[in-house]
Short mmCIF file of C-alpha atoms and ligand atoms in Angstrom, two decimals:
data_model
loop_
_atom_site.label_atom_id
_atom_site.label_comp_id
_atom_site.label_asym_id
_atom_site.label_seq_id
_atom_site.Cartn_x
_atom_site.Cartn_y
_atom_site.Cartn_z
CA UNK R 1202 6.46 20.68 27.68
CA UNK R 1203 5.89 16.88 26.60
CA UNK R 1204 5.42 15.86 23.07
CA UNK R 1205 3.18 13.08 23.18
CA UNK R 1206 3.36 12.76 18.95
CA UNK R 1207 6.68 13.81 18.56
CA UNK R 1208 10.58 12.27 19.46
CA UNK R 1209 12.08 8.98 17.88
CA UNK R 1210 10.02 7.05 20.32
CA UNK R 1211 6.95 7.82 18.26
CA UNK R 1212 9.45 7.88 14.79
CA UNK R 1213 10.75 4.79 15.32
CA UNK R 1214 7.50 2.77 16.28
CA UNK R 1215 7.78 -0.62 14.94
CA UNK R 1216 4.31 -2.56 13.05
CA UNK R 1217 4.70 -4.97 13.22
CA UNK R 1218 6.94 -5.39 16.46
CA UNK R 1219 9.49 -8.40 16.59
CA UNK R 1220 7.95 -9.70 20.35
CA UNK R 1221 4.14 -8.65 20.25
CA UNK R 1222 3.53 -8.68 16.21
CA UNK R 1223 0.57 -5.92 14.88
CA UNK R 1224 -1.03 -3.59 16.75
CA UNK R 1225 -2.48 -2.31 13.80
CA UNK R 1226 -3.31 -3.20 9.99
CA UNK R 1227 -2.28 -3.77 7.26
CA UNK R 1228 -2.72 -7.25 8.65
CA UNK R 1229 -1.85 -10.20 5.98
CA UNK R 1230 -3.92 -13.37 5.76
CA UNK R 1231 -1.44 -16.07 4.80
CA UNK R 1232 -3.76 -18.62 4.83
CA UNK R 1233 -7.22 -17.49 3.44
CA UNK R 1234 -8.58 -20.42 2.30
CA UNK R 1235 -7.73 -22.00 5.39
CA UNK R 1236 -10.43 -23.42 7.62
CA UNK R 1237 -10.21 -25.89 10.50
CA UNK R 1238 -11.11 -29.46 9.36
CA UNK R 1239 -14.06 -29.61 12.31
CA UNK R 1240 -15.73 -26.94 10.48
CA UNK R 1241 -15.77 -28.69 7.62
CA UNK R 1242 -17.54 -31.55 8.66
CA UNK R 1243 -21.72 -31.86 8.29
CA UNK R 1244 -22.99 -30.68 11.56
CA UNK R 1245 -27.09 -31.50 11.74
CA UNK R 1246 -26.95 -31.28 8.80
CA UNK R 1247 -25.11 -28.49 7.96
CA UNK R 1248 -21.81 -27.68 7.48
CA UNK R 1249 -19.75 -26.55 10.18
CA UNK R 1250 -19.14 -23.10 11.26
CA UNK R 1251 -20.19 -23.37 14.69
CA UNK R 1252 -17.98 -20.66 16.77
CA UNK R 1253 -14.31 -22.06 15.82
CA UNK R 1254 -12.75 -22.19 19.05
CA UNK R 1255 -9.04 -21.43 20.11
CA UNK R 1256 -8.42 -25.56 20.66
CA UNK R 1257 -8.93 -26.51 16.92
CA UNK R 1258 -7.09 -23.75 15.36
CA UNK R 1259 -4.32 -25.11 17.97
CA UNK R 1260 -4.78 -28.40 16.74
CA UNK R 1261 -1.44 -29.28 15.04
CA UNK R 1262 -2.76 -31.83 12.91
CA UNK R 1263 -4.79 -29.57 11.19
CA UNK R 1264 -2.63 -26.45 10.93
CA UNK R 1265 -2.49 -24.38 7.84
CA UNK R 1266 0.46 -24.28 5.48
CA UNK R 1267 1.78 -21.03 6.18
CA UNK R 1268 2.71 -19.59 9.44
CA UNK R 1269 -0.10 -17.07 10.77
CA UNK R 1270 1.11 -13.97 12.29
CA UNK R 1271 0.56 -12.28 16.24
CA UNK R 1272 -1.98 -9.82 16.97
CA UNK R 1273 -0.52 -7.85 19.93
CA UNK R 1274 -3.43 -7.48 23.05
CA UNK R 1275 -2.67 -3.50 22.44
CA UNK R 1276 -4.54 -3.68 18.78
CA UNK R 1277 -7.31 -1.00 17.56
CA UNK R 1278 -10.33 -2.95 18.28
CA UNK R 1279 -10.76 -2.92 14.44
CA UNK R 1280 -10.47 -6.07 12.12
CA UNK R 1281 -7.29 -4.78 10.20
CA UNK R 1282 -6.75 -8.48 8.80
CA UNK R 1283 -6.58 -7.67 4.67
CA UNK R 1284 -9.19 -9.24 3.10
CA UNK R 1285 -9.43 -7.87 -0.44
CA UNK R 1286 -6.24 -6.73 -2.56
CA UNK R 1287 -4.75 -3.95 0.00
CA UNK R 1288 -8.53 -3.42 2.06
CA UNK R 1289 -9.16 -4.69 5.73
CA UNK R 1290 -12.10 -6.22 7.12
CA UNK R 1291 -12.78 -3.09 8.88
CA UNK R 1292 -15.36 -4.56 11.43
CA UNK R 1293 -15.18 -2.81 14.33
CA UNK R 1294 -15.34 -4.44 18.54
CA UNK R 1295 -15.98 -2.80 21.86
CA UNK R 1296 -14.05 -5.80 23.38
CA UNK R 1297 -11.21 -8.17 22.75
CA UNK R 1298 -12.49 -11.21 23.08
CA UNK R 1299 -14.85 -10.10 20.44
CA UNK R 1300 -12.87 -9.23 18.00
CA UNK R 1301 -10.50 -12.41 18.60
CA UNK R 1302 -14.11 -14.56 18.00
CA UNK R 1303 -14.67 -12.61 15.02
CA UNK R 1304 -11.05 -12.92 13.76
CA UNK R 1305 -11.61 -17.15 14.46
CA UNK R 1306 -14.75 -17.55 12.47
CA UNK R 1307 -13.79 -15.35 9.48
CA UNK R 1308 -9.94 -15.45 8.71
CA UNK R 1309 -8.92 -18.23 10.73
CA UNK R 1310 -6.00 -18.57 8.53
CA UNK R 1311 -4.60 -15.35 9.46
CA UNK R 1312 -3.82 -14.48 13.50
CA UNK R 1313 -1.84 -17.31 16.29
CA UNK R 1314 -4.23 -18.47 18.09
CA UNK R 1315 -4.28 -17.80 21.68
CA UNK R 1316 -5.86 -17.66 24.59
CA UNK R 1317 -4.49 -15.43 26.93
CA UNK R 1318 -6.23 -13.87 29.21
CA UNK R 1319 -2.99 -11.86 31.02
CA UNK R 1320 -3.45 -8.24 31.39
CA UNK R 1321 -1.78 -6.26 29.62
CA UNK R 1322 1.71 -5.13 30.18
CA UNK R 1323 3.91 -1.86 29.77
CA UNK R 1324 6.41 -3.29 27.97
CA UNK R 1325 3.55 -4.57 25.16
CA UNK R 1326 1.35 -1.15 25.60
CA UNK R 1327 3.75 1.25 25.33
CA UNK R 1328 5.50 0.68 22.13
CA UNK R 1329 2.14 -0.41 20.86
CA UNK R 1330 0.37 2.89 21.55
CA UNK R 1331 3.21 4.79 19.85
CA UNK R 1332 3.05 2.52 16.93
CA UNK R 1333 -0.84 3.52 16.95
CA UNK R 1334 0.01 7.43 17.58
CA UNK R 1335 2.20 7.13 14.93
CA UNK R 1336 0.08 5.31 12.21
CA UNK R 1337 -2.43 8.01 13.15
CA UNK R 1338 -0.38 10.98 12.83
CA UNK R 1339 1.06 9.58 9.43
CA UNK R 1340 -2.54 10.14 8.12
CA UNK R 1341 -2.31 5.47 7.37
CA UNK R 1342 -5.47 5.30 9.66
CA UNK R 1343 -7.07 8.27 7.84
CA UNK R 1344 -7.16 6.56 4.33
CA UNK R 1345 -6.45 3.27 5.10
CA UNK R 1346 -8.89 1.14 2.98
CA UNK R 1347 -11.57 -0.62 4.20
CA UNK R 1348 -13.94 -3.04 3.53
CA UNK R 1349 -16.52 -2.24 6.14
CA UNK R 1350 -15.85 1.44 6.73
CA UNK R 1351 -15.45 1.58 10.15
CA UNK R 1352 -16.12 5.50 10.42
CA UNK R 1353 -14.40 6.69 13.30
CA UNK R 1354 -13.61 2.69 14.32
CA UNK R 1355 -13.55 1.77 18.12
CA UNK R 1356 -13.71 3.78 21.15
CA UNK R 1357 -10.18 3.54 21.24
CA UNK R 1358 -9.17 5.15 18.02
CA UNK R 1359 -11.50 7.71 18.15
CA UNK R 1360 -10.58 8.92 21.67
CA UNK R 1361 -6.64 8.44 20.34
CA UNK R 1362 -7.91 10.69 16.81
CA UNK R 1363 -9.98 13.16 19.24
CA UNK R 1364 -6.75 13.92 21.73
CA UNK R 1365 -4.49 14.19 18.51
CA UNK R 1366 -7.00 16.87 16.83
CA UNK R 1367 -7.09 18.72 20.09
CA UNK R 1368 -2.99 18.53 20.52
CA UNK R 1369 -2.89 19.86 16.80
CA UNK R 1370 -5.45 22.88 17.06
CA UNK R 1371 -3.12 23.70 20.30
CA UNK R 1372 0.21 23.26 18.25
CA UNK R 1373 0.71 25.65 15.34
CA UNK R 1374 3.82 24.11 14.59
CA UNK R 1375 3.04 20.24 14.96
CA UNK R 1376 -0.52 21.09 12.57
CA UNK R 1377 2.23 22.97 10.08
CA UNK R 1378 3.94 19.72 9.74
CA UNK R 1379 1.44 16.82 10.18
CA UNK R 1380 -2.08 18.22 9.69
CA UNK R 1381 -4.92 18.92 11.81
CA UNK R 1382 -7.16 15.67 10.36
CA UNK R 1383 -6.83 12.91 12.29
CA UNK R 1384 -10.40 10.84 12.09
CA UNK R 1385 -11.38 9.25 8.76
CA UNK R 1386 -14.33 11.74 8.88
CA UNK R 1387 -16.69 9.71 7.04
CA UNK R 1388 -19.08 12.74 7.02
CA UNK R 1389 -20.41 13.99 3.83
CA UNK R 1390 -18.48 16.71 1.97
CA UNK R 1391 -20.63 19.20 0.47
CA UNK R 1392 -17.80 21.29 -1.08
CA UNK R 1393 -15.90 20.38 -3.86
CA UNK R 1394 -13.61 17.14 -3.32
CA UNK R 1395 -11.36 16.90 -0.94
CA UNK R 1396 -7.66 16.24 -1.39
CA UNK R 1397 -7.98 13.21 0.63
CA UNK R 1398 -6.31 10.14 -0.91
CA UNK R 1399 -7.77 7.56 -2.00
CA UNK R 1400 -9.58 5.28 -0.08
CA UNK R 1401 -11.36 8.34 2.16
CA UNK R 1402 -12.22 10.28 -1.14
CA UNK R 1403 -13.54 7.12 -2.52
CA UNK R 1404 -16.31 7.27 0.34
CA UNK R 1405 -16.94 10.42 0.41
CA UNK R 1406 -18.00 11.08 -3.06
CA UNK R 1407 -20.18 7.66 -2.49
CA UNK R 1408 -21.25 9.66 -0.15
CA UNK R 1409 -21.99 12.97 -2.08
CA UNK R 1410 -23.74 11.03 -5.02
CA UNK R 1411 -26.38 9.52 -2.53
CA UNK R 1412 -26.45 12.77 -0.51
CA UNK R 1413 -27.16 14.48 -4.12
CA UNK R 1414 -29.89 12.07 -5.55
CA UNK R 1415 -31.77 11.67 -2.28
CA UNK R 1416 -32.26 15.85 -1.43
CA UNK R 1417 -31.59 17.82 -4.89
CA UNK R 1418 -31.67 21.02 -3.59
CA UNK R 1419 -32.14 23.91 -6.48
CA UNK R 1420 -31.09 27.35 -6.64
CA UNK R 1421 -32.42 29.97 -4.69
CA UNK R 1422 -35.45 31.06 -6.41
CA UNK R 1423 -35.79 28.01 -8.99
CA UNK R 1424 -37.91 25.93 -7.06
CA UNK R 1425 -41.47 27.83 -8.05
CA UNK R 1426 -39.93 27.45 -11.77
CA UNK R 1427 -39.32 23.71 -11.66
CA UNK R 1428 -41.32 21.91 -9.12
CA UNK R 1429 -39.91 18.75 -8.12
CA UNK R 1430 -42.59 17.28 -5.93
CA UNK R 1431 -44.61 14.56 -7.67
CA UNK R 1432 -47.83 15.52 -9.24
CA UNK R 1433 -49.57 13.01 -6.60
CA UNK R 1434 -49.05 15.48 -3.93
CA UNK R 1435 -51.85 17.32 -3.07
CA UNK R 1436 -51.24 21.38 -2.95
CA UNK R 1437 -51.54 21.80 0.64
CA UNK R 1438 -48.33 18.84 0.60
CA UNK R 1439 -46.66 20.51 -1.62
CA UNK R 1440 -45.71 24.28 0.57
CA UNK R 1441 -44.93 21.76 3.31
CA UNK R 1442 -42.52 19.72 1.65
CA UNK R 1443 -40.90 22.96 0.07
CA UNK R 1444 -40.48 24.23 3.82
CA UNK R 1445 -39.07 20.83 4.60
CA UNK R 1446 -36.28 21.39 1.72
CA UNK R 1447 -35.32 24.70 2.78
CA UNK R 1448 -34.83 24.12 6.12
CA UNK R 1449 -32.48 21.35 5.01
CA UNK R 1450 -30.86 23.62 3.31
CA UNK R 1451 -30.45 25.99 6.05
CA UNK R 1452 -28.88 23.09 7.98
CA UNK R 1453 -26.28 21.57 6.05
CA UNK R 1454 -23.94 24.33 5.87
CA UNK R 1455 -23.85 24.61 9.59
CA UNK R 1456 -23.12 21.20 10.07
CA UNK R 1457 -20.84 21.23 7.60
CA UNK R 1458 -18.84 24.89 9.41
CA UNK R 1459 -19.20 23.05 12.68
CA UNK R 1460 -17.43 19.92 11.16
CA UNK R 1461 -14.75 21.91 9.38
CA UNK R 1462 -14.40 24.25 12.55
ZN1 LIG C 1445 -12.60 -9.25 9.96
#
């Protein structure tokens, strides 16, 4: 049987890799200040920042003082350039040349520019899909930081997350040693926290705070004690919105066993 996570192949995945550069973040902006000299200039008015295009980051009067680095055409749809301390942008693309516009305008300092519009090859997919699996299975997707929490990011990485969950609940022994997480999950946690790291816990209690102050949901058999609804509600509102809150509370902890399922 194949091991589609497993073998040096997937061990030895280089990010970035010496020919096609990252497929995936940490991605370092050596020039962040950096911004083409045509965007600069007063445009009607304004200043620049019409969409920077490929020709005047090319230009090589106007280049920045460090050398920017290569963004492979296998990539994870997701802006993984850093942008603050060790966090990535984090905006996430259905396409590439989307993500390559968005990469121009906002951290033009960062990727080569280029403009190629070759499909892309074996010898550039392969070793960039096991440097993806393998980023994945090492839980750096999971709790990478970011910015703009991209959830569960681009199609791509969450159909790469969803076949690596399914591959786990199927392998005893690969889940023993890696896991059975795989998406960054950015679901509310009811329970207690998590032992995720970091950057994932970090959201998720945002998340539990907000979740708490929007629907405080009291004990069993507290709510005739300490009535919560606003005096401006008229009685007939009242048994309503008390319905409404228990049959929220009824819900969440079968989303929550379907999640954790
Ligand atoms: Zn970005």
């Amino acid at each position: 049987m194949s091991r589609p996570y497993e073998g040096a192949r997937i061990d030895n995945a280089a990010n970035p890799h010496h020919q096609w550069g990252y497929f995936h973040g940490p991605i370092p902006n050596n020039n962040p200040d950096y911004m083409p000299n045509s965007q600069r200039e007063t445009v009607g008015g304004k200043k620049g920042r019409t969409p920077v295009k490929v020709a005047e980051l090319q230009d090589e009067t106007d280049i920045p003082d460090n050398p920017r680095v290569k963004l492979s055409k296998l990539n994870t749809y997701v802006c993984d350039v850093v942008v603050d301390g060790d966090d990535m942008c984090g905006k996430t693309f259905g396409q590439q040349p989307a993500l390559r516009r968005h990469i121009r305008q906002k951290h033009p300092g960062a990727i080569d520019p280029v403009d190629d519009r070759s499909n892309l090859d074996d010898s550039e997919s392969i070793p960039g899909n096991n440097a993806l699996k393998l980023w994945i299975r090492s839980g750096g997707w999971r709790r990478a930081g970011y910015v703009h929490e991209p959830g569960r990011g681009s199609h791509k990485m969450n159909k790469m997350c969803d076949t690596i969950e399914a591959y786990a609940a199927a392998n005893p022994e690969f889940a023993a040693q890696y896991g059975t997480k795989f998406h960054r999950d950015p679901v509310p946690v009811m329970s207690t926290p998590s032992k995720r790291r970091k950057s994932a816990a970090t959201y998720n209690s945002d998340n539990d705070k907000s979740n708490k102050s929007k629907s405080p949901s009291p004990p069993d058999g507290s709510a005739s004690k300490r009535p919560r609804v606003s005096s401006k509600v008229p009685d007939t509102d009242k048994s309503k919105v008390a319905a409404a809150r228990k049959s929220s509370r009824v819900t969440k902890p079968i989303k929550k066993g379907k999640t954790t399922a």
